[in-house]
CSV table of C-alpha atoms and ligand atoms in Angstrom, one decimal:
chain,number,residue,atom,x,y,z
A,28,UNK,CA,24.6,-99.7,29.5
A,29,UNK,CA,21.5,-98.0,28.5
A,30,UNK,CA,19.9,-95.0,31.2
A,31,UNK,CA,16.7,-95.9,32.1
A,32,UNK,CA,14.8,-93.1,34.1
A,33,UNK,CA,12.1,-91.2,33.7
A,34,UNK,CA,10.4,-89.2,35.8
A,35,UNK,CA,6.6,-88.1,36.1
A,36,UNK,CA,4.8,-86.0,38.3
A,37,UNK,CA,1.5,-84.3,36.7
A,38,UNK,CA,0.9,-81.1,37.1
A,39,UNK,CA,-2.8,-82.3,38.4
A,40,UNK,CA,-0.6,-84.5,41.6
A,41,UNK,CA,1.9,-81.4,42.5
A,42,UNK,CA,-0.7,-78.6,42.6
A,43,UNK,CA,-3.0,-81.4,44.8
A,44,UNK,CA,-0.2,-82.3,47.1
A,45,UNK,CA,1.0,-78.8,47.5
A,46,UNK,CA,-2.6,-77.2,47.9
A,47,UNK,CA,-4.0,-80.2,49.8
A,48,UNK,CA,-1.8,-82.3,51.6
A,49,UNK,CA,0.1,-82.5,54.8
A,50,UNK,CA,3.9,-82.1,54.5
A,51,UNK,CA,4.1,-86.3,54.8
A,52,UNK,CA,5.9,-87.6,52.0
A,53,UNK,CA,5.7,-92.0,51.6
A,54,UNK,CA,8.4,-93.5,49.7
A,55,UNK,CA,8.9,-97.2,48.6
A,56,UNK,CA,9.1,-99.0,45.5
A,57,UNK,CA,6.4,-100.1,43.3
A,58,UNK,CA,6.4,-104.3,42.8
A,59,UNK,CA,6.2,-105.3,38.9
A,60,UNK,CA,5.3,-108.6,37.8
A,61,UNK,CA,6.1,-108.8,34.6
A,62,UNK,CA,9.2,-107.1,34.3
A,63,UNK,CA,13.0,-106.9,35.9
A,64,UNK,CA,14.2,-104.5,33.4
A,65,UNK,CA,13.3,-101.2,35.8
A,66,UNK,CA,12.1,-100.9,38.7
A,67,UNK,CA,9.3,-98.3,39.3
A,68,UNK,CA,9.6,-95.5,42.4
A,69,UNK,CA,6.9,-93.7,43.9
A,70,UNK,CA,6.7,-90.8,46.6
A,71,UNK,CA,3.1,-90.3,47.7
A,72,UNK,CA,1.0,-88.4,50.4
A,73,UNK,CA,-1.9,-88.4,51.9
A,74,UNK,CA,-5.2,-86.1,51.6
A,75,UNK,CA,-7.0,-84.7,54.1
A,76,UNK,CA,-9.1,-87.9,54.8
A,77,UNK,CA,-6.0,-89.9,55.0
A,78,UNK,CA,-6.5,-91.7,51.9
A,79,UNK,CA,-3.4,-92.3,49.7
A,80,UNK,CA,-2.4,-89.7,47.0
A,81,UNK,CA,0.4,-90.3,44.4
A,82,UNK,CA,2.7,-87.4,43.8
A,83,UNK,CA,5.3,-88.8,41.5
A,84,UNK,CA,6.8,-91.7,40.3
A,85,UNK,CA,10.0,-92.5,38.7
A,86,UNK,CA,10.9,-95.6,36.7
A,87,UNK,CA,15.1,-96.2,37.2
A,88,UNK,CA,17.1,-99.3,36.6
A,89,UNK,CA,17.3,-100.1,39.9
A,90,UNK,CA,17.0,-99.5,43.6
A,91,UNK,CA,19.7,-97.8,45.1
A,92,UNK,CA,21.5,-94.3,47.2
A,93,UNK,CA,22.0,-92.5,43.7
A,94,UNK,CA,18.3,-93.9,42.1
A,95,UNK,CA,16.9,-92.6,45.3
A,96,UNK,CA,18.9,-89.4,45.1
A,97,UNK,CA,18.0,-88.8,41.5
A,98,UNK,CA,14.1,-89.1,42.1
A,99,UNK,CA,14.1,-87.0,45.3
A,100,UNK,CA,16.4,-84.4,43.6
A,101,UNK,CA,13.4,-84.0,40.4
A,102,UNK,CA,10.6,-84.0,42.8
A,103,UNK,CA,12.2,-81.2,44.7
A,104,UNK,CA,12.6,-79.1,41.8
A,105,UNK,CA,9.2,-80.3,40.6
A,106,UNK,CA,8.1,-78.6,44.3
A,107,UNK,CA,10.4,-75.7,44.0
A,108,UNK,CA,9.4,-74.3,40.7
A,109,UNK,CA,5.7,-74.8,42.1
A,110,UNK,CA,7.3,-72.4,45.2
A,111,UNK,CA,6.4,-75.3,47.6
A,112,UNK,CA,9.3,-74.4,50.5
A,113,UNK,CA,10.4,-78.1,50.8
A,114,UNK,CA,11.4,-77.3,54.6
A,115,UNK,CA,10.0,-79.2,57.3
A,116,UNK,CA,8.9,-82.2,55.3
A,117,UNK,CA,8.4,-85.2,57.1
A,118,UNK,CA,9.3,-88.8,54.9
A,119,UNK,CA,8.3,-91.6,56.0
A,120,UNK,CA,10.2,-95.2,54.1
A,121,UNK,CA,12.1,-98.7,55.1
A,122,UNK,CA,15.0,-96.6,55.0
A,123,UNK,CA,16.6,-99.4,53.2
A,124,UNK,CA,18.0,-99.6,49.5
A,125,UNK,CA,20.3,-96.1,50.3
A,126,UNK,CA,17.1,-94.4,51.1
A,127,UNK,CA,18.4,-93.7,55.0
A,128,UNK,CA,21.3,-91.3,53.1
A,129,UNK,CA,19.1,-89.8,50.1
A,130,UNK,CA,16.8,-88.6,52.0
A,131,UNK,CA,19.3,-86.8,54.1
A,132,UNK,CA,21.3,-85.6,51.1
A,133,UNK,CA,18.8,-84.2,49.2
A,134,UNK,CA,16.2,-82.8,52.0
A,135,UNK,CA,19.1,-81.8,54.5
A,136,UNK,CA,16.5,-80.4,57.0
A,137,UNK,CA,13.7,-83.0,56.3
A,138,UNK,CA,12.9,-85.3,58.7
A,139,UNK,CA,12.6,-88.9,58.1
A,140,UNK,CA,10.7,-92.1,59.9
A,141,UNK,CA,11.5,-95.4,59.5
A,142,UNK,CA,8.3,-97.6,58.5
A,143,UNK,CA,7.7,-99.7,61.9
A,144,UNK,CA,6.1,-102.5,60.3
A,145,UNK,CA,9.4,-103.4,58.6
A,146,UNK,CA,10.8,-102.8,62.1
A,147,UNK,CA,9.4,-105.4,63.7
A,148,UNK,CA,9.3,-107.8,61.0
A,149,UNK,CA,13.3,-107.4,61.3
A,150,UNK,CA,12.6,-106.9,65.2
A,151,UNK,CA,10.8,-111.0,65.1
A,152,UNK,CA,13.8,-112.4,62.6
A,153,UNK,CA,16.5,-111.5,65.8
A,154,UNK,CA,14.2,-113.2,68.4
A,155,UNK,CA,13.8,-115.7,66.1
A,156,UNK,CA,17.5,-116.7,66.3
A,157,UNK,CA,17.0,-117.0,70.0
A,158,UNK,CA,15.8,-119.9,72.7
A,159,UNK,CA,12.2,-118.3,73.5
A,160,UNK,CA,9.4,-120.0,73.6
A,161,UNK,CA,6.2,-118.0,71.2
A,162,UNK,CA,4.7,-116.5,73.8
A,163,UNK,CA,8.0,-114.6,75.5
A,164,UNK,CA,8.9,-113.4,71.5
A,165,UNK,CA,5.0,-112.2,71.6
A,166,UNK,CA,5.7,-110.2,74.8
A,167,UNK,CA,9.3,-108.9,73.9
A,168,UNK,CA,6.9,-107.9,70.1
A,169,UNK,CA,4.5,-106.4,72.1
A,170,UNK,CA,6.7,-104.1,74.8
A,171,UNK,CA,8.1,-102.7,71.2
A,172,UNK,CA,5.7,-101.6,70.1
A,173,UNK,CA,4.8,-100.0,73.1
A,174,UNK,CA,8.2,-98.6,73.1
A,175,UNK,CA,7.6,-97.0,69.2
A,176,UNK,CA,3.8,-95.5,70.6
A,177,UNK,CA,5.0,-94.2,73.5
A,178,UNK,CA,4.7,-90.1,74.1
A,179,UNK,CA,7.4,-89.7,76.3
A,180,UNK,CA,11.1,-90.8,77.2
A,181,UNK,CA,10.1,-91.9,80.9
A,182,UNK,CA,7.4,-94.9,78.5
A,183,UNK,CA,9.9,-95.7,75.7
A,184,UNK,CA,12.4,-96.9,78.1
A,185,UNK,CA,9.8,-98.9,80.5
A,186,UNK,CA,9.5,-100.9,78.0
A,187,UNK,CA,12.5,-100.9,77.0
A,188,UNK,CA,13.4,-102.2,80.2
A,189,UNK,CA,10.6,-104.9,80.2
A,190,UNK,CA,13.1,-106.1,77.1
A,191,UNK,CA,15.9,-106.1,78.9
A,192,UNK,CA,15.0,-107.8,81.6
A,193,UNK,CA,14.1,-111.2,79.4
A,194,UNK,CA,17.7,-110.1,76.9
A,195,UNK,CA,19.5,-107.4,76.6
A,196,UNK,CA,20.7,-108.2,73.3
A,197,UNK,CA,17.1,-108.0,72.3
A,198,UNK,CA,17.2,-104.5,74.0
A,199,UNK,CA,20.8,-103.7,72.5
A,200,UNK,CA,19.3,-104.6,69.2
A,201,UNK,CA,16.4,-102.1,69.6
A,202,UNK,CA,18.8,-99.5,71.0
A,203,UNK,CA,21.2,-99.9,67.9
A,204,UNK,CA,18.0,-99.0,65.1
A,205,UNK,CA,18.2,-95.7,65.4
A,206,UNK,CA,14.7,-95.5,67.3
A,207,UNK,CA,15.5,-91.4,66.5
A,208,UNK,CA,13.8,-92.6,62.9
A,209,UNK,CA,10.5,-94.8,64.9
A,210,UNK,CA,10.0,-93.7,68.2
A,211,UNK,CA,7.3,-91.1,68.9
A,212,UNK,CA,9.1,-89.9,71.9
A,213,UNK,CA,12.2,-89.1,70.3
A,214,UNK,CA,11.3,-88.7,66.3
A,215,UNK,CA,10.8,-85.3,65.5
A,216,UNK,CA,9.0,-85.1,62.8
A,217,UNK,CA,5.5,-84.9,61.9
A,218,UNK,CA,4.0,-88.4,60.6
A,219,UNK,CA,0.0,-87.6,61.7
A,220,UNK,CA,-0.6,-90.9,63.6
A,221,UNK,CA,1.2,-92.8,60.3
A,222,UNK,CA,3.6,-95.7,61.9
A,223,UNK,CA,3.7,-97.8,58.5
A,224,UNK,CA,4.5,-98.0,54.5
A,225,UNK,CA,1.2,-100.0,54.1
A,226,UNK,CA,-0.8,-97.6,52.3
A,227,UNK,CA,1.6,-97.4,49.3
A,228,UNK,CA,0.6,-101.1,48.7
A,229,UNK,CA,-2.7,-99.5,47.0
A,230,UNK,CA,-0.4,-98.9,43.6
A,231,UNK,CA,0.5,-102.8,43.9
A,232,UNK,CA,-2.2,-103.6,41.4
A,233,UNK,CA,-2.7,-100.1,39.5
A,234,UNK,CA,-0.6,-101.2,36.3
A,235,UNK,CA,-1.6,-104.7,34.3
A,236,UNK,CA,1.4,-106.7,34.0
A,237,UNK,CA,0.8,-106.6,29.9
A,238,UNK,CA,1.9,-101.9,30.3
A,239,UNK,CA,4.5,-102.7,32.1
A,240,UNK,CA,7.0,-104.0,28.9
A,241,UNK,CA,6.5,-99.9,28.2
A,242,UNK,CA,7.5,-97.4,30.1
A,243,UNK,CA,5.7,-95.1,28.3
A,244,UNK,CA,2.5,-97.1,28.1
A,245,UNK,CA,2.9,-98.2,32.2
A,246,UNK,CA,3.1,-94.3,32.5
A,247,UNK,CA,0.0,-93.7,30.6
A,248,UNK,CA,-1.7,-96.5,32.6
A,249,UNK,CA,-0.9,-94.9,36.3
A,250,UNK,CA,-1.8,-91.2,34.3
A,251,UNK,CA,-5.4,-93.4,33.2
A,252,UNK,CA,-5.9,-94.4,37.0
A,253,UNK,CA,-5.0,-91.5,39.3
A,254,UNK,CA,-8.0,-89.7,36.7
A,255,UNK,CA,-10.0,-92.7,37.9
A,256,UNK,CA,-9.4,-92.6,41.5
A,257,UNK,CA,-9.7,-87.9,41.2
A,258,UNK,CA,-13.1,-89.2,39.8
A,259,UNK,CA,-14.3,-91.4,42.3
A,260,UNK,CA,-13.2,-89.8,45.3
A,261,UNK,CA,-14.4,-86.4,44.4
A,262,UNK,CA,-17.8,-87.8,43.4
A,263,UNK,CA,-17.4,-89.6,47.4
A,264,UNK,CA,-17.3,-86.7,48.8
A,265,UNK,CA,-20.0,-84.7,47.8
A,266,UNK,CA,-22.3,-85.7,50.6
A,267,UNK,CA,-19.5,-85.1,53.1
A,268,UNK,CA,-21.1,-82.4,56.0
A,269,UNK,CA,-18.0,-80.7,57.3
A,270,UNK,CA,-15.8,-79.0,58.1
A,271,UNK,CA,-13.5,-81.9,58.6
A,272,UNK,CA,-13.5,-84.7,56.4
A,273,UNK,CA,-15.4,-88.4,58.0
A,274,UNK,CA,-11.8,-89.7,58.9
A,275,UNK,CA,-10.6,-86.8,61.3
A,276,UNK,CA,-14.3,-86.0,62.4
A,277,UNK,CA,-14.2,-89.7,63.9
A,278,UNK,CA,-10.7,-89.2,65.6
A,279,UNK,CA,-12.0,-85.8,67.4
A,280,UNK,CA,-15.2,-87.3,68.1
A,281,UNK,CA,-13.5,-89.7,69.9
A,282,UNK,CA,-11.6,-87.8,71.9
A,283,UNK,CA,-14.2,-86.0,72.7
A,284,UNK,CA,-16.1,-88.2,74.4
A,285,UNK,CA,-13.1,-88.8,76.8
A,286,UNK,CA,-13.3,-84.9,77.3
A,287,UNK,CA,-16.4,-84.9,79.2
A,288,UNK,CA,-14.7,-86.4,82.1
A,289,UNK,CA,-11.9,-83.8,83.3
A,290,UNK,CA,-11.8,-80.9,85.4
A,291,UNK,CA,-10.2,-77.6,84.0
A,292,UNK,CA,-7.7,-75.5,85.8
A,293,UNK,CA,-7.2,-72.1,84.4
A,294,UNK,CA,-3.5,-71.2,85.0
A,295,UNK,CA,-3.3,-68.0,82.2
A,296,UNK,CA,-5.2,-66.8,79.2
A,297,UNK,CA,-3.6,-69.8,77.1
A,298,UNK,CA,-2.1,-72.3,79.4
A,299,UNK,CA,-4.5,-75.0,81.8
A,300,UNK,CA,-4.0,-77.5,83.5
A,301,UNK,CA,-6.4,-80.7,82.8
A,302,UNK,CA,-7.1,-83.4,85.5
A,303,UNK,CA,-8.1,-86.6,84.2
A,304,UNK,CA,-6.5,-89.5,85.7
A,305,UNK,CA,-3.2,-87.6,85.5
A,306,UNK,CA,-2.5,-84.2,85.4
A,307,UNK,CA,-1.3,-82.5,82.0
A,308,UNK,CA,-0.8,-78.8,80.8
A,309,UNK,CA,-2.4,-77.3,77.7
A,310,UNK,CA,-1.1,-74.3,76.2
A,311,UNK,CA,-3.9,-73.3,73.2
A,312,UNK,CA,-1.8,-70.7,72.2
A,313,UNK,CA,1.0,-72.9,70.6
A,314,UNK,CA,-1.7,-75.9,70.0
A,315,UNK,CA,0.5,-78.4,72.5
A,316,UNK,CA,-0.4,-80.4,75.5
A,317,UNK,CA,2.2,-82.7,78.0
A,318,UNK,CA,0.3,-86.0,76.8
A,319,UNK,CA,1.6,-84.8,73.1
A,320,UNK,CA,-1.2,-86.9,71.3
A,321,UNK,CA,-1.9,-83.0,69.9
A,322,UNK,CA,1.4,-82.5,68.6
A,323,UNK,CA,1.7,-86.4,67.3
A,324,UNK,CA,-1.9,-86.6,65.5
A,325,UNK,CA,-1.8,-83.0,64.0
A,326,UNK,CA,-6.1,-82.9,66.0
A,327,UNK,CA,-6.3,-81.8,69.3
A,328,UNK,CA,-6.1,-84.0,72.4
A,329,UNK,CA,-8.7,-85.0,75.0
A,330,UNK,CA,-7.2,-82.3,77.2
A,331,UNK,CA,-7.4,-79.9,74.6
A,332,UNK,CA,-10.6,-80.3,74.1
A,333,UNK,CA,-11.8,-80.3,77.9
A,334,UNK,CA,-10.5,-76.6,77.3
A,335,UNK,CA,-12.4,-75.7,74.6
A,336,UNK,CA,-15.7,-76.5,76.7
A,337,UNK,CA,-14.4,-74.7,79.7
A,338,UNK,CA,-14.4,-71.9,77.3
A,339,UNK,CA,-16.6,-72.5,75.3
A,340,UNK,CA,-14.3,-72.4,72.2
A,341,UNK,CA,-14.9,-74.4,68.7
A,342,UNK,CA,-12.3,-77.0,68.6
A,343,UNK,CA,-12.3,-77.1,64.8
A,344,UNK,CA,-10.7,-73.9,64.6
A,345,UNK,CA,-8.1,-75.7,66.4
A,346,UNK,CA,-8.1,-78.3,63.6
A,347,UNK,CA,-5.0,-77.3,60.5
A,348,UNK,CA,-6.4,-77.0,57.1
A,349,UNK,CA,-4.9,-80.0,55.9
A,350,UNK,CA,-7.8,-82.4,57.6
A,351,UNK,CA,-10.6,-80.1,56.1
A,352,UNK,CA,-13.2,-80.8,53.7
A,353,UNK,CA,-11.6,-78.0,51.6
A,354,UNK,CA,-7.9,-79.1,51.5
A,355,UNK,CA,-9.7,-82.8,49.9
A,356,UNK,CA,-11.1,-80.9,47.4
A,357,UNK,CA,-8.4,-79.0,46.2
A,358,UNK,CA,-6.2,-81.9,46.6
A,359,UNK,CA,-8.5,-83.8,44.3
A,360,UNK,CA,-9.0,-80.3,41.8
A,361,UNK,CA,-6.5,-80.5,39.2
A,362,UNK,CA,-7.3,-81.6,35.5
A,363,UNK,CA,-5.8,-84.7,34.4
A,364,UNK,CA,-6.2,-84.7,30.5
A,365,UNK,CA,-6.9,-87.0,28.3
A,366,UNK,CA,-3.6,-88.3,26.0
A,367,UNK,CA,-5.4,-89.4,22.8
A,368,UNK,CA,-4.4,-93.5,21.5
A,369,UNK,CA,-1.7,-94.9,23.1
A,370,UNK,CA,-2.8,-98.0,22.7
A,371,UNK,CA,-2.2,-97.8,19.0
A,372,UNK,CA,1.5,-96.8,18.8
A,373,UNK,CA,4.3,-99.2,18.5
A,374,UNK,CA,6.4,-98.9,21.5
A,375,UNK,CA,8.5,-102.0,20.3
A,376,UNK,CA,11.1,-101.1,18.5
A,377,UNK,CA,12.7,-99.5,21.6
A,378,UNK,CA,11.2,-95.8,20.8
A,379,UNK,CA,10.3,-95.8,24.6
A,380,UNK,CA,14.0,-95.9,25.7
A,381,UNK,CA,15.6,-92.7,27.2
A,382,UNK,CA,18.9,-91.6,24.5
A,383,UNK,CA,22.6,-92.7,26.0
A,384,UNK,CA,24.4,-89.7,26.9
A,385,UNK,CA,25.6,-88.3,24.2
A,386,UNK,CA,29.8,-89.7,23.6
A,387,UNK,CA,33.1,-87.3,24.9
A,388,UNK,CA,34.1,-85.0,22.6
A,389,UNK,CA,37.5,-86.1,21.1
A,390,UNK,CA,38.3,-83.4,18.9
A,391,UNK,CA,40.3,-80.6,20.6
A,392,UNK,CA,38.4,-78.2,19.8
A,393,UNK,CA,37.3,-75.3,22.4
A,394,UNK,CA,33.9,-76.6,24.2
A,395,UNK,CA,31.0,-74.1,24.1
A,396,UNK,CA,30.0,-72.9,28.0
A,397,UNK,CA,26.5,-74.9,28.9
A,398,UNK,CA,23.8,-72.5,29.1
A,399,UNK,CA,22.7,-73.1,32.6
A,400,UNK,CA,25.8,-75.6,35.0
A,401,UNK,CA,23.3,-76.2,37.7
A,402,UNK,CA,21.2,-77.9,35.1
A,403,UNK,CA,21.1,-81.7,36.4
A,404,UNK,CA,20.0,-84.0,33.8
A,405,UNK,CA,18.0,-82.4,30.7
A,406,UNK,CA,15.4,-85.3,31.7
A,407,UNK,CA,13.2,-82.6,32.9
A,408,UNK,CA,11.3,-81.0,30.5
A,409,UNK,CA,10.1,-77.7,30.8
A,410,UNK,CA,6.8,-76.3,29.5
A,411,UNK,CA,7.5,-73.8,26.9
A,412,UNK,CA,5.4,-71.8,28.0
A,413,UNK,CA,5.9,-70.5,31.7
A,414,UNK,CA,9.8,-72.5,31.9
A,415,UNK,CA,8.2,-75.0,34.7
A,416,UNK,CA,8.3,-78.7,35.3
A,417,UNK,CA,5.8,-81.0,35.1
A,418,UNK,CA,3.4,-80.4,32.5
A,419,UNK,CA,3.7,-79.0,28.8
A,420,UNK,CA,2.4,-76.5,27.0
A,421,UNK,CA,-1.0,-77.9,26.3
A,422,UNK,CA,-2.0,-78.6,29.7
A,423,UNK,CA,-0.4,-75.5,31.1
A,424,UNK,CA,-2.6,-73.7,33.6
A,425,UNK,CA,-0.4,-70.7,34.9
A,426,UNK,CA,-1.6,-67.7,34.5
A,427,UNK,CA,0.1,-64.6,33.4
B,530,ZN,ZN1,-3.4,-84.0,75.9
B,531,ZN,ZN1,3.3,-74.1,32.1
């Protein structure tokens, strides 16, 4: 059987994600349509203005635990050697396809969500199989989602309940789907207000069907399109006013409006109590409020805000980098160059597939000692001139 993986992470998409990005990492597979031969990977973030952002992608032959393992394993060395920590990453998949366990394996203290739109698509199969009529299923849908949204323990099981008391196997079901991986009140991770894998359906249509019988020219084609994309989102952004990007500026400015409406109860120097139409605690000093919409969305609450007036206290220096006008730009600030005429080599003859491993030594002679044991696969090709992944010597940017 022939090896077929390769995998690519520019230089450009590591230094953006690292510099740039929130520590929310997307992972699904890419659809082809014109081949079965491979199937192509992709882990992706997003930048500040909550736009998709591909960090790597990694064609393998297909879809399982050790495919999965093999890609997470490169694109944590890929962060490593960039001196990204890789601790207290938040991934976010269908957890399907042995993702559930490579995730965990490979990113022992990362945290991992469960996309909830493949939830309850699997959520409406099971009611399907039982006597409802549309409208109870629509209910039983609705109370689950509910369930997923909800801040607290005391809401998640309300609604819970609400299932339960129309079928508990529908509740049972729930119970048994590890809602540790979907529910806000118990996940604890950091997903920024992201509940779903849709936004990786942007790379659906970034390859035409005629690259994809290459691996090398389908590589060239994504490499052609993020440049595209760098391009016309940096050009967007130039008449941006900040300091947070149009996306975040809209989610605070709606919660602000909700602010004008509370009273403030100073209990210390960082803790208050806010009184809207319930009561809930504020501490500024570790950016978290009881409502936790502050510690789900990354921007601060309602509450949080009401504070900030009391005092009379900028809330955007209560807003992380990561939704600034700043972070976008140096997400989007890496050169992507150019790979001169592709399109005029002759990928046919098979020059694009990987080499077999090479066969067992037979002969009984003593075996040299590998250079370096911890090596994994000698897929990943170092630039000759600083010994780091992802880019070569050409387009190498460290500086000495
Ligand atoms: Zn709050
Ligand atoms: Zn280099």
């Amino acid at each position: 059987m022939k090896t077929r993986r390769f995998f690519v992470a520019l230089h450009a998409c590591l230094h953006g994600f690292i510099n740039g990005c929130r520590p929310l990492l997307f992972l699904d597979k890419v659809p082809l349509k014109a081949t079965n031969e491979y199937k192509l990977l992709v882990a992706a973030a997003v930048d500040a203005d909550d736009g998709v952002f591909p960090l790597a992608f990694n064609v393998v032959e297909d879809e399982n635990y050790d495919s999965w393992g093999w890609f997470l394993m490169h694109l944590k060395i890929a962060l490593q050697t960039h001196k990204y920590p890789c601790n207290g990453m938040t991934f976010l998949s269908n957890g399907q396809m042995g993702l559930d366990a490579a995730v965990s394996h490979v990113f022992e203290d990362g945290e991992h969500a469960f996309c909830l739109h493949h939830i309850i698509e699997e959520f409406k199969g099971e009611l399907r199989k039982g006597p409802w009529s549309q409208q109870i299923r629509e209910g039983m849908v609705e109370d689950f989602t509910r369930a997923a949204q909800a801040c607290s323990i005391e809401d998640f099981n309300a609604s819970i309940e609400s299932i339960r008391n129309i079928s508990s196997e529908a509740a049972d079901w729930i119970i048994a789907s590890k809602p540790e991986h979907w529910s806000d009140a118990i996940f604890r991770g950091f997903r920024y207000d992201h509940f779903s894998l849709n936004i990786v359906d942007a790379f659906d249509n970034w390859i035409p069907a005629k690259k994809e019988s290459s691996i090398v020219l389908m590589v060239d084609s994504l490499r052609i399109k993020i440049k595209e994309v760098t391009e016309s989102r940096l050009e967007a952004c130039k008449v941006w006013e900040g300091p947070l990007t149009p996306t975040m500026e809209y989610k605070v400015q709606d919660e602000m409006l909700k602010a004008g409406k509370m009273t403030v109860l100073c209990s210390s120097e960082t803790v208050f109590e806010v009184r809207g139409n319930a009561v809930f605690v504020v501490n500024i000093g570790n950016w978290e409020c009881t409502c936790r919409r502050w510690q789900l969305s990354g921007l601060p609450c309602m509450h949080a805000i009401a504070v900030f007036n009391r005092l009379g206290r900028c809330f955007y220096d209560y807003c992380p980098k990561f939704f600034r006008i700043e972070s976008y730009h140096l997400t989007y600030s890496g050169i992507i160059f150019p790979i001169p005429d592709l399109d005029s080599v002759d990928f046919s003859a098979g020059a694009n597939l990987l080499p077999l491993p090479p066969k067992r030594r037979t002969s009984d002679k003593p075996r040299r000692k590998r250079s370096n044991p911890n090596k994994i696969s000698t897929l990943t090709r170092l630039c000759s001139r600083c010994k780091q992944t992802g880019h070569n010597k050409a387009t190498c940017e460290v500086q000495f």
